[in-house]
Coordinates of C-alpha atoms in Angstrom, one line a residue:
Chain A
X13 CA 183.8 86.3 40.2
X14 CA 185.9 83.3 42.0
X15 CA 184.7 82.8 46.0
X16 CA 188.2 81.8 48.0
X17 CA 187.5 79.0 49.8
X18 CA 187.4 74.8 50.4
X19 CA 185.4 74.6 46.9
X20 CA 187.0 72.8 43.9
X21 CA 187.4 75.6 41.1
X22 CA 184.5 75.8 38.8
X23 CA 186.6 75.4 35.6
X24 CA 187.7 72.1 37.3
X25 CA 184.4 70.6 37.5
X26 CA 183.2 71.3 34.1
X27 CA 186.4 69.0 32.6
X28 CA 186.0 66.9 34.7
X29 CA 182.0 66.6 34.1
X30 CA 182.9 66.9 30.7
X31 CA 185.8 64.2 31.0
X32 CA 183.5 61.6 33.2
X33 CA 180.6 61.9 30.1
X34 CA 183.4 60.8 27.9
X35 CA 183.9 57.8 29.3
X36 CA 180.6 56.8 29.9
X37 CA 180.5 57.7 26.6
X38 CA 183.8 55.2 25.6
X39 CA 182.1 52.1 28.2
X40 CA 178.9 52.1 26.1
X41 CA 180.0 51.8 22.9
X42 CA 183.4 49.0 21.1
X43 CA 185.4 48.3 22.4
X44 CA 184.8 49.3 25.3
X45 CA 181.4 48.3 26.0
X46 CA 182.2 44.8 25.4
X47 CA 183.6 44.7 29.2
X48 CA 180.3 46.1 30.4
X49 CA 178.1 43.8 27.9
X50 CA 177.6 40.1 29.6
X51 CA 174.8 39.4 31.7
X52 CA 176.6 38.2 35.0
X53 CA 177.1 39.9 37.8
X54 CA 173.3 40.3 38.5
X55 CA 173.4 43.4 40.8
X56 CA 170.4 44.3 41.8
X57 CA 168.8 41.8 40.4
X58 CA 169.2 43.0 37.6
X59 CA 171.7 41.4 34.7
X60 CA 174.4 43.5 34.5
X61 CA 174.3 44.7 31.2
X62 CA 171.3 46.1 31.9
X63 CA 172.8 47.5 35.2
X64 CA 175.6 49.7 33.8
X65 CA 173.7 52.0 31.6
X66 CA 171.2 51.9 34.7
X67 CA 173.9 53.1 36.6
X68 CA 175.2 55.2 34.4
X69 CA 172.1 57.0 33.9
X70 CA 172.4 58.0 38.2
X71 CA 176.3 58.2 37.6
X72 CA 175.1 61.0 35.1
X73 CA 172.4 62.7 37.0
X74 CA 174.9 63.1 39.6
X75 CA 177.2 64.5 37.7
X76 CA 174.5 67.1 36.3
X77 CA 173.7 68.1 39.6
X78 CA 177.4 68.7 40.8
X79 CA 177.9 70.8 37.4
X80 CA 174.7 72.7 37.9
X81 CA 175.8 73.5 41.8
X82 CA 179.1 74.9 41.3
X83 CA 177.6 76.6 38.3
X84 CA 175.3 78.5 40.8
X85 CA 177.5 78.9 43.6
X86 CA 180.4 80.4 41.6
X87 CA 178.0 83.0 40.7
X88 CA 177.1 83.5 43.9
X89 CA 173.9 82.0 44.8
X90 CA 174.4 79.7 48.0
X91 CA 173.2 75.9 46.6
X92 CA 169.7 75.7 47.9
X93 CA 168.1 71.9 49.2
X94 CA 167.1 70.4 45.7
X95 CA 166.1 72.6 43.0
X96 CA 162.7 72.4 44.6
X97 CA 161.3 69.6 42.8
X98 CA 160.7 66.7 44.6
X99 CA 163.5 63.9 44.5
X100 CA 162.9 61.7 41.7
X101 CA 164.3 58.0 41.6
X102 CA 167.5 58.2 41.1
X103 CA 168.1 61.4 43.1
X104 CA 171.2 61.8 44.5
X105 CA 170.0 63.4 47.9
X106 CA 170.1 67.3 49.2
X107 CA 172.8 70.1 49.8
X108 CA 176.1 68.7 51.1
X109 CA 176.6 65.9 48.4
X110 CA 179.7 67.7 47.8
X111 CA 181.0 67.6 51.4
X112 CA 183.5 71.1 51.0
X113 CA 182.6 73.3 53.9
X114 CA 181.1 76.5 53.0
X115 CA 182.3 80.4 54.1
X116 CA 179.3 82.0 55.7
X117 CA 177.1 83.5 52.4
X118 CA 174.4 86.5 52.4
X119 CA 170.3 84.5 51.9
X120 CA 169.9 85.3 48.4
X121 CA 166.2 85.7 47.5
X122 CA 165.1 83.9 44.6
Chain B
X3 CA 134.4 41.4 27.1
X4 CA 133.0 44.0 29.8
X5 CA 136.3 44.6 31.0
X6 CA 137.3 45.8 27.6
X7 CA 134.4 48.3 27.5
X8 CA 135.4 49.6 30.7
X9 CA 138.9 50.1 29.8
X10 CA 137.5 51.8 25.8
X11 CA 135.2 53.8 28.2
X12 CA 138.2 54.8 30.0
X13 CA 140.4 55.4 27.1
X14 CA 136.6 58.0 25.4
X15 CA 136.6 59.9 28.8
X16 CA 140.3 60.9 29.2
X17 CA 140.3 61.5 24.9
X18 CA 137.7 63.4 25.2
X19 CA 138.8 65.4 28.4
X20 CA 142.8 66.4 26.7
X21 CA 140.5 67.7 24.2
X22 CA 138.9 70.1 26.5
X23 CA 141.9 70.3 28.5
X24 CA 143.9 71.6 24.5
X25 CA 140.5 73.5 23.9
X26 CA 140.7 75.3 27.0
X27 CA 144.2 76.1 27.1
X28 CA 144.6 77.5 23.2
X29 CA 142.7 80.5 24.9
X30 CA 145.6 81.6 27.0
X31 CA 147.6 82.5 23.9
X32 CA 147.8 85.3 22.1
X33 CA 146.9 85.3 18.4
X34 CA 150.1 86.4 17.0
X35 CA 152.4 84.6 15.1
X36 CA 155.4 84.8 18.1
X37 CA 152.2 83.4 20.8
X38 CA 151.8 81.1 18.3
X39 CA 155.1 79.5 17.9
X40 CA 157.2 80.4 21.4
X41 CA 154.0 80.9 24.0
X42 CA 155.1 84.2 24.5
X43 CA 158.1 83.5 26.4
X44 CA 156.4 82.7 29.8
X45 CA 157.1 79.1 30.7
X46 CA 158.1 78.2 34.1
X47 CA 160.0 75.2 35.2
X48 CA 157.3 73.1 35.6
X49 CA 155.5 73.3 32.6
X50 CA 158.9 72.9 30.9
X51 CA 160.0 69.8 32.9
X52 CA 156.8 68.1 31.7
X53 CA 156.2 69.9 28.4
X54 CA 160.0 68.4 27.6
X55 CA 159.9 65.4 29.3
X56 CA 156.3 64.6 27.8
X57 CA 157.4 65.6 24.0
X58 CA 160.5 63.2 24.3
X59 CA 158.9 60.1 26.7
X60 CA 156.7 59.0 23.1
X61 CA 155.6 56.1 22.2
X62 CA 159.1 55.3 21.2
X63 CA 159.7 54.7 25.1
X64 CA 156.0 53.6 26.4
X65 CA 156.1 51.0 22.8
X66 CA 159.1 50.7 21.1
X67 CA 160.7 50.7 24.2
X68 CA 159.9 47.5 25.8
X69 CA 158.7 46.1 22.0
X70 CA 162.8 46.1 21.6
X71 CA 163.4 44.5 25.3
X72 CA 161.0 42.3 24.5
X73 CA 161.8 40.7 20.3
X74 CA 165.7 41.6 20.9
X75 CA 166.9 41.8 24.5
X76 CA 170.0 44.3 25.3
X77 CA 169.7 45.9 22.0
X78 CA 167.1 48.3 23.6
X79 CA 169.9 49.1 26.5
X80 CA 170.8 51.9 23.7
X81 CA 168.0 53.6 24.9
X82 CA 169.6 54.5 27.9
X83 CA 173.3 55.5 27.3
X84 CA 171.6 57.4 24.3
X85 CA 168.9 59.7 26.2
X86 CA 171.4 61.1 29.1
X87 CA 174.6 61.9 26.5
X88 CA 172.7 63.2 24.6
X89 CA 171.0 65.8 26.4
X90 CA 174.4 66.8 28.5
X91 CA 175.6 68.9 25.4
X92 CA 172.2 70.8 25.8
X93 CA 173.1 72.4 29.3
X94 CA 175.7 74.6 27.0
X95 CA 173.9 74.6 24.0
X96 CA 171.0 75.6 25.3
X97 CA 171.4 78.8 27.3
X98 CA 174.0 79.8 24.0
X99 CA 171.0 79.3 21.6
X100 CA 168.5 81.3 24.5
X101 CA 171.3 84.3 24.4
X102 CA 171.4 84.5 20.8
X103 CA 167.6 83.6 20.5
X104 CA 167.4 86.4 22.8
X105 CA 168.9 89.2 21.6
X106 CA 168.3 88.4 17.6
X107 CA 164.9 87.3 17.9
X108 CA 164.6 84.1 16.6
X109 CA 161.9 81.3 17.5
X110 CA 163.7 78.7 15.2
X111 CA 166.2 77.1 15.2
X112 CA 166.6 78.0 11.2
X113 CA 166.5 81.5 12.1
X114 CA 169.8 81.3 14.6
X115 CA 171.6 79.1 11.5
X116 CA 170.7 81.7 9.4
X117 CA 171.6 84.9 11.5
X118 CA 175.5 83.3 11.7
X119 CA 175.0 82.0 8.1
X120 CA 172.9 84.4 6.2
X121 CA 171.6 82.2 2.8
X122 CA 167.7 81.0 2.6
X123 CA 168.9 78.1 0.9
X124 CA 170.2 77.1 4.0
X125 CA 167.3 78.0 5.9
X126 CA 165.1 76.3 3.2
X127 CA 167.6 73.0 3.3
X128 CA 167.4 73.3 6.8
X129 CA 162.9 73.2 6.3
X130 CA 163.0 70.2 4.5
X131 CA 165.2 67.9 6.8
X132 CA 163.3 68.8 9.7
X133 CA 160.6 67.9 7.5
X134 CA 162.1 64.5 6.9
X135 CA 162.7 64.0 9.7
X136 CA 160.0 64.9 11.7
X137 CA 157.4 62.5 9.1
X138 CA 158.9 59.4 10.0
X139 CA 159.2 61.0 13.9
X140 CA 155.2 61.6 13.9
X141 CA 153.8 58.1 12.3
X142 CA 155.9 55.9 15.1
X143 CA 153.5 58.7 17.5
X144 CA 150.4 57.6 15.3
X145 CA 151.4 54.0 15.1
X146 CA 151.8 54.2 18.7
X147 CA 147.9 55.3 19.5
X148 CA 147.1 53.2 17.0
X149 CA 148.4 50.6 18.7
X150 CA 146.8 51.3 22.6
X151 CA 143.8 52.1 20.7
X152 CA 143.6 48.3 19.1
X153 CA 145.1 46.5 22.3
X154 CA 142.7 47.7 24.3
X155 CA 139.7 46.9 22.1
X156 CA 140.7 43.4 21.5
X157 CA 141.1 43.8 18.0
X158 CA 137.7 45.8 17.1
X159 CA 138.9 49.2 16.4
X160 CA 141.6 48.4 14.3
X161 CA 144.9 50.4 14.3
X162 CA 144.9 52.6 11.3
X163 CA 141.4 53.2 12.7
X164 CA 142.4 54.3 15.8
X165 CA 145.6 56.5 15.0
X166 CA 142.7 58.5 13.1
X167 CA 140.6 58.5 16.2
X168 CA 143.3 59.9 18.6
X169 CA 145.3 62.0 15.9
X170 CA 141.5 63.4 14.6
X171 CA 141.7 64.5 18.6
X172 CA 145.1 66.1 17.8
X173 CA 144.9 67.9 15.3
X174 CA 141.8 69.9 16.3
X175 CA 143.4 71.1 19.2
X176 CA 146.4 71.9 17.7
X177 CA 145.0 74.2 15.3
X178 CA 143.1 76.2 18.0
X179 CA 145.4 76.2 21.0
X180 CA 148.7 76.0 19.9
X181 CA 151.6 76.1 21.8
X182 CA 149.9 77.0 24.8
X183 CA 147.7 74.0 24.4
X184 CA 150.7 71.7 24.4
X185 CA 152.2 72.5 27.1
X186 CA 148.7 72.0 29.4
X187 CA 147.5 68.7 27.7
X188 CA 151.5 67.6 28.5
X189 CA 151.5 68.4 31.9
X190 CA 148.0 66.6 32.2
X191 CA 149.1 63.1 30.6
X192 CA 152.7 63.6 31.7
X193 CA 151.5 63.1 35.3
X194 CA 150.0 60.0 34.2
X195 CA 152.7 58.7 32.6
X196 CA 154.9 58.6 35.1
X197 CA 153.1 57.6 37.7
X198 CA 151.8 54.8 36.4
X199 CA 154.8 53.0 34.7
X200 CA 156.9 52.2 38.0
X201 CA 154.0 50.3 39.3
X202 CA 153.4 48.1 36.5
X203 CA 156.9 47.4 36.1
X204 CA 157.3 46.6 39.1
X205 CA 154.1 44.3 39.8
X206 CA 154.0 42.6 36.1
X207 CA 157.4 40.8 36.8
X208 CA 156.7 39.9 40.2
X209 CA 153.1 38.3 39.0
X210 CA 154.9 37.2 35.6
X211 CA 158.2 35.1 37.4
X212 CA 158.0 35.8 41.1
X213 CA 160.4 39.4 40.7
X214 CA 162.4 40.8 38.8
X215 CA 165.8 38.8 39.3
X216 CA 163.9 35.3 39.3
X217 CA 162.7 36.8 36.0
X218 CA 166.5 37.0 34.5
X219 CA 167.9 34.2 35.3
X220 CA 165.1 32.3 33.9
X221 CA 165.7 34.5 30.4
X222 CA 169.5 34.1 30.7
X223 CA 168.6 30.1 31.3
X224 CA 166.8 30.1 28.5
X225 CA 167.5 32.8 26.2
X226 CA 170.4 34.0 27.1
X227 CA 171.3 35.9 23.3
X228 CA 168.9 38.3 25.0
X229 CA 171.0 39.5 28.0
X230 CA 173.8 39.9 26.2
X231 CA 174.8 43.6 24.5
X232 CA 174.2 44.6 22.0
X233 CA 171.3 42.1 21.8
X234 CA 169.7 40.4 18.9
X235 CA 168.4 42.4 16.1
X236 CA 164.5 42.2 14.4
X237 CA 164.5 38.5 12.9
X238 CA 166.5 37.2 15.4
X239 CA 169.8 37.1 14.8
X240 CA 172.8 38.6 16.8
X241 CA 173.6 42.3 16.6
X242 CA 176.4 44.0 15.5
X243 CA 178.4 46.3 17.3
X244 CA 178.5 48.4 14.7
X245 CA 175.4 49.6 14.6
X246 CA 174.7 49.1 18.3
X247 CA 177.4 51.8 18.7
X248 CA 176.7 54.0 15.6
X249 CA 173.0 54.0 17.1
X250 CA 174.2 55.1 20.1
X251 CA 176.2 57.7 18.6
X252 CA 173.5 59.2 16.0
X253 CA 170.9 60.0 18.6
X254 CA 173.3 60.9 21.0
X255 CA 174.3 64.0 18.5
X256 CA 171.0 64.2 17.2
X257 CA 168.6 64.8 20.7
X258 CA 169.1 67.9 21.1
X259 CA 168.9 68.8 17.5
X260 CA 165.2 67.9 17.1
X261 CA 163.5 71.0 16.1
X262 CA 160.8 70.8 18.3
X263 CA 163.3 70.1 21.6
X264 CA 166.1 73.5 19.7
X265 CA 163.2 75.3 20.3
X266 CA 162.7 74.9 23.5
X267 CA 165.1 77.6 24.2
X268 CA 163.6 80.2 22.6
X269 CA 160.8 79.8 25.1
X270 CA 162.0 79.0 28.0
X271 CA 161.9 81.8 31.2
X272 CA 165.7 81.9 31.7
X273 CA 169.0 80.2 31.3
X274 CA 168.8 78.5 34.7
X275 CA 165.2 76.9 34.1
X276 CA 167.1 74.8 30.1
X277 CA 170.1 74.0 32.7
X278 CA 167.5 72.7 35.7
X279 CA 165.4 71.3 32.7
X280 CA 169.6 69.2 31.6
X281 CA 170.3 68.3 34.8
X282 CA 166.1 66.5 35.8
X283 CA 166.1 65.0 32.2
X284 CA 168.0 61.6 33.4
X285 CA 165.2 61.3 35.8
X286 CA 163.4 61.1 33.2
X287 CA 165.9 58.3 31.5
X288 CA 164.9 55.5 34.4
X289 CA 160.8 55.9 34.0
X290 CA 162.8 53.4 30.5
X291 CA 164.1 50.9 33.6
X292 CA 160.2 49.7 34.3
X293 CA 159.3 49.5 30.9
X294 CA 162.1 47.8 30.0
X295 CA 160.8 45.3 32.5
X296 CA 157.0 44.5 31.3
X297 CA 159.3 44.0 28.0
X298 CA 161.8 41.3 29.8
X299 CA 158.6 39.8 31.6
X300 CA 156.7 39.2 28.2
X301 CA 160.0 36.9 27.0
X302 CA 158.9 33.8 28.8
X303 CA 155.3 34.0 29.0
X304 CA 154.1 35.7 25.4
X305 CA 155.4 33.6 22.0
X306 CA 155.5 35.2 18.8
X307 CA 154.2 38.0 18.7
X308 CA 153.3 39.0 15.1
X309 CA 154.2 42.8 16.3
X310 CA 156.7 43.4 19.3
X311 CA 155.6 46.6 19.6
X312 CA 151.8 45.4 21.1
X313 CA 153.9 43.8 24.2
X314 CA 153.2 46.0 26.6
X315 CA 149.4 47.0 26.0
X316 CA 149.4 43.1 25.6
X317 CA 150.6 42.1 29.0
X318 CA 149.0 44.9 31.1
X319 CA 145.9 44.1 29.3
X320 CA 146.2 40.1 29.7
X321 CA 147.0 40.5 34.0
X322 CA 145.2 40.1 36.6
X323 CA 144.8 44.2 37.9
X324 CA 141.9 46.4 38.1
X325 CA 140.6 47.4 35.6
X326 CA 140.6 51.5 36.8
X327 CA 144.3 51.2 36.6
X328 CA 145.2 49.5 33.1
X329 CA 142.9 51.4 31.3
X330 CA 144.8 54.7 33.2
X331 CA 147.8 53.1 31.6
X332 CA 146.6 52.3 28.4
X333 CA 145.2 55.3 28.2
X334 CA 148.8 57.3 29.9
X335 CA 150.0 54.9 27.0
X336 CA 148.4 56.2 24.4
X337 CA 149.0 60.1 25.7
X338 CA 152.7 59.5 25.8
X339 CA 152.1 59.3 21.9
X340 CA 149.8 62.2 21.9
X341 CA 151.8 64.5 23.0
X342 CA 154.6 63.9 21.6
X343 CA 152.8 64.4 18.1
X344 CA 151.0 67.0 18.7
X345 CA 154.1 69.1 19.4
X346 CA 156.1 66.9 16.0
X347 CA 153.3 68.4 14.1
X348 CA 152.8 72.1 15.3
X349 CA 156.9 72.1 15.1
X350 CA 156.7 70.7 11.6
X351 CA 154.4 73.7 10.5
X352 CA 156.1 76.4 12.2
X353 CA 159.5 74.6 10.4
X354 CA 158.0 74.9 7.4
X355 CA 156.2 78.8 7.3
X356 CA 159.2 80.3 9.1
X357 CA 161.6 78.5 7.8
X358 CA 160.5 77.2 4.2
X359 CA 158.4 79.8 2.5
X360 CA 158.3 83.3 4.4
X361 CA 162.4 83.4 3.7
X362 CA 161.4 83.4 -0.4
X363 CA 157.5 85.0 0.6
X364 CA 156.7 88.1 2.7
X365 CA 153.2 86.7 4.2
X366 CA 150.6 88.9 6.2
X367 CA 150.6 87.6 10.1
X368 CA 146.9 86.1 9.2
X369 CA 148.5 84.3 6.4
X370 CA 151.2 82.8 7.8
X371 CA 148.7 81.1 10.6
X372 CA 146.5 80.0 8.1
X373 CA 149.0 78.3 6.4
X374 CA 150.9 76.8 8.9
X375 CA 147.3 74.9 9.7
X376 CA 147.2 74.1 6.4
X377 CA 150.4 72.7 6.8
X378 CA 150.4 70.2 10.3
X379 CA 146.8 69.0 8.8
X380 CA 149.1 68.0 5.2
X381 CA 151.8 67.1 7.7
X382 CA 149.8 65.0 9.7
X383 CA 148.4 63.7 6.4
X384 CA 151.7 62.4 4.6
X385 CA 152.3 60.7 8.2
X386 CA 149.3 59.4 8.9
X387 CA 149.7 57.3 4.7
X388 CA 153.1 56.2 6.1
X389 CA 151.8 55.2 9.5
X390 CA 149.6 52.2 7.8
X391 CA 151.9 50.6 6.8
X392 CA 152.4 47.4 8.7
X393 CA 155.4 45.7 10.0
X394 CA 157.2 48.7 11.0
X395 CA 159.1 48.6 14.5
X396 CA 158.8 52.0 16.3
X397 CA 162.2 52.3 17.7
X398 CA 163.4 52.2 13.7
X399 CA 161.2 54.3 12.7
X400 CA 162.9 57.1 15.0
X401 CA 166.4 55.7 14.0
X402 CA 165.7 56.5 10.6
X403 CA 165.1 60.1 11.6
X404 CA 167.8 60.6 13.6
X405 CA 170.6 60.3 10.4
X406 CA 169.2 63.3 9.3
X407 CA 168.6 65.1 12.7
X408 CA 172.5 64.4 13.6
X409 CA 173.5 66.5 10.1
X410 CA 172.1 69.8 12.0
X411 CA 174.3 69.7 15.2
X412 CA 177.8 70.4 13.5
X413 CA 176.2 73.7 12.0
X414 CA 174.9 74.8 15.2
X415 CA 178.2 73.9 16.6
X416 CA 180.0 76.0 14.5
X417 CA 177.8 78.7 14.4
X418 CA 177.6 79.2 18.7
X419 CA 181.3 78.8 18.4
X420 CA 184.1 78.8 15.7
X421 CA 184.1 81.9 13.9
X422 CA 185.5 81.4 11.5
X423 CA 182.6 78.9 9.9
X424 CA 181.4 80.0 7.2
X425 CA 178.1 80.6 5.0
X426 CA 179.8 78.1 2.5
X427 CA 181.1 75.5 4.9
X428 CA 177.6 75.5 6.2
X429 CA 175.8 74.6 3.3
X430 CA 178.4 72.4 1.6
X431 CA 178.8 70.2 4.6
X432 CA 174.6 69.9 5.5
X433 CA 174.3 69.1 1.6
X434 CA 177.0 66.8 1.9
X435 CA 176.1 65.2 4.6
X436 CA 172.5 64.8 4.0
X437 CA 174.2 62.9 0.4
X438 CA 175.6 60.5 2.3
X439 CA 172.8 59.7 4.5
X440 CA 170.7 59.7 2.2
X441 CA 172.9 57.2 0.3
X442 CA 173.3 54.4 3.0
X443 CA 169.7 54.8 3.9
X444 CA 168.9 53.5 0.6
X445 CA 171.4 51.5 0.8
X446 CA 171.9 49.9 3.8
X447 CA 173.8 46.7 2.9
X448 CA 177.5 48.8 1.9
X449 CA 177.7 50.5 5.0
X450 CA 180.9 49.0 7.0
X451 CA 180.1 47.3 10.1
X452 CA 176.4 48.2 9.9
X453 CA 177.1 51.5 11.5
X454 CA 174.5 53.7 10.6
X455 CA 174.1 55.8 8.3
X456 CA 173.3 58.8 10.1
X457 CA 177.1 58.6 11.8
X458 CA 178.6 57.9 8.2
X459 CA 177.0 61.2 7.3
X460 CA 179.0 62.9 9.7
X461 CA 181.8 61.4 8.9
X462 CA 181.9 63.4 5.6
X463 CA 180.0 66.4 6.8
X464 CA 182.6 67.0 9.3
X465 CA 186.0 67.8 7.0
X466 CA 183.3 69.1 4.6
X467 CA 182.0 72.2 6.5
X468 CA 185.6 72.5 8.3
X469 CA 187.6 72.4 4.6
X470 CA 185.5 74.4 3.0
X471 CA 184.9 77.0 5.8
X472 CA 189.0 77.6 5.5
X473 CA 189.3 77.6 2.0
X474 CA 186.1 79.9 1.9
X475 CA 186.0 83.9 2.8
X476 CA 186.2 84.8 6.3
X477 CA 182.8 86.4 7.4
X478 CA 182.9 89.8 8.0
X479 CA 185.1 89.6 11.4
X480 CA 182.5 92.1 13.5
X481 CA 179.3 89.9 12.8
X482 CA 180.8 86.9 13.8
X483 CA 182.4 87.8 15.9
X484 CA 179.4 89.7 17.5
X485 CA 176.9 86.5 17.2
X486 CA 179.6 83.6 19.4
X487 CA 180.4 86.5 22.1
X488 CA 176.5 87.1 22.0
X489 CA 176.1 83.3 22.4
X490 CA 178.7 83.1 25.1
X491 CA 176.8 86.0 27.1
X492 CA 180.0 88.6 26.8
X493 CA 178.7 91.8 25.9
X494 CA 181.7 93.0 22.7
X495 CA 179.8 95.3 20.7
X496 CA 176.7 96.8 21.0
X497 CA 174.4 94.7 18.6
X498 CA 173.3 96.2 15.3
X499 CA 170.3 97.7 15.0
X500 CA 167.6 95.5 13.4

């Protein structure tokens, strides 16, 4: 049951997230990985070869959060502030990450 | 010397508390086999998070990871990538498995496969492969426990003895408690690990090198080969892209296929819990950052350590740190191995009995539980014997297991998604893939570009699965369609009475 509004459709999010993970894979294995394999430049104190896979973990977390929220919204559950646990390192923040305006929704008990 | 005594005391207290919690937790589970295997299906998100994280985060990550960072440099980074790439598919697979599991009462992975591909032989084969893959995984946990205890006691308690003590305790609470005990002890241990890893991972580079960046600048100046992917082999030679890439691939494909992780689909409270766990998993992967930093911190400081897997406890113990912190951290590293080890022992026995024996010989519930207990002890003993072999890398042990475990992915995916898959195709693919994997495992020099034997197995497995399925008669439409529809959450037909 889809809601009209400014939110990207679930299918687009699913495709996008899947594509993201395919690209992820391509940048860490041969041959794409060669581009991200060198120690320079240093970012946040880490050699690039360490920074890149780390950064991908954070992006991967973000992609999964996005997917989860898109699915929850599609089911009619408005996304709450995070998933109820305290945000660990690399947490992508509270609601509003996706940025699009939402129609007013009935509160749902959890 | 008194420092050693204090830290040893902390470890001893920690072991005693763990045993107590495990014994206490055990009394809450029901006596039925379902209770023993599936924890009565009442696990909330919190326990699920820590249980999943703690069972994934083990001696492999805490000791093996830094060991590779220290001796092989950027080679360790493959772990970061496979951890996330491997868990992402579970977002779709986990709920599917949970749906069919709930509908048809599965408690093990093999039951799901046999539910779709009826065959006792398939069940036994899956059980056999699972047990074969579990043993090195348990072995590395035992070695990990032995490493921590040997390091903490300054060599007074050698690896083989420390491993025996730690796993004696694990055996006791697994035999008594079952899955509920595992949940409670893992929650406790998970909190230890997660809290202390970051503190020490930032502190050690700072105290030894003046900071993370200065540390890496030093390494870049003196040993630049450690900072370029794919890093080095165990012997110090440059590692190859074929091996590095295939390590990521085989581990990512295999990650959700571990029976003890897969089975969690059947114990989760609901599908939402599964999805939430997947989403949160990358946060666990980030805990590898500080432990890798600890490994790198040792590069310029510790010369020629006999076994690189000792680097983390070695550095922690030789740094000028409050004894309590050191003790708790070592207890955390110990707990990482024990928490995964207890889940693995339990899973090994469950799979062997449920999937290897029961399809052939019906057993009473009491006999099943007794047999499981016997198998816990037996598999523990076998794994322990392998653990006595010196000079084994913890990471290499797990990588070896992945070749076999990854072979479970094609039939699982086919069962849940592909209506045209047949039992013959599933069995043929699994046999072909496993034979190829085993062959290249025994003769690694034959592998092109150093590609992992599990990937070569998959390269053969997939065409055989597809080809034999298409060449054999399709499964009865109602059966295959109903199964896949149930997995997809669509109520196409009423479920047949069991």
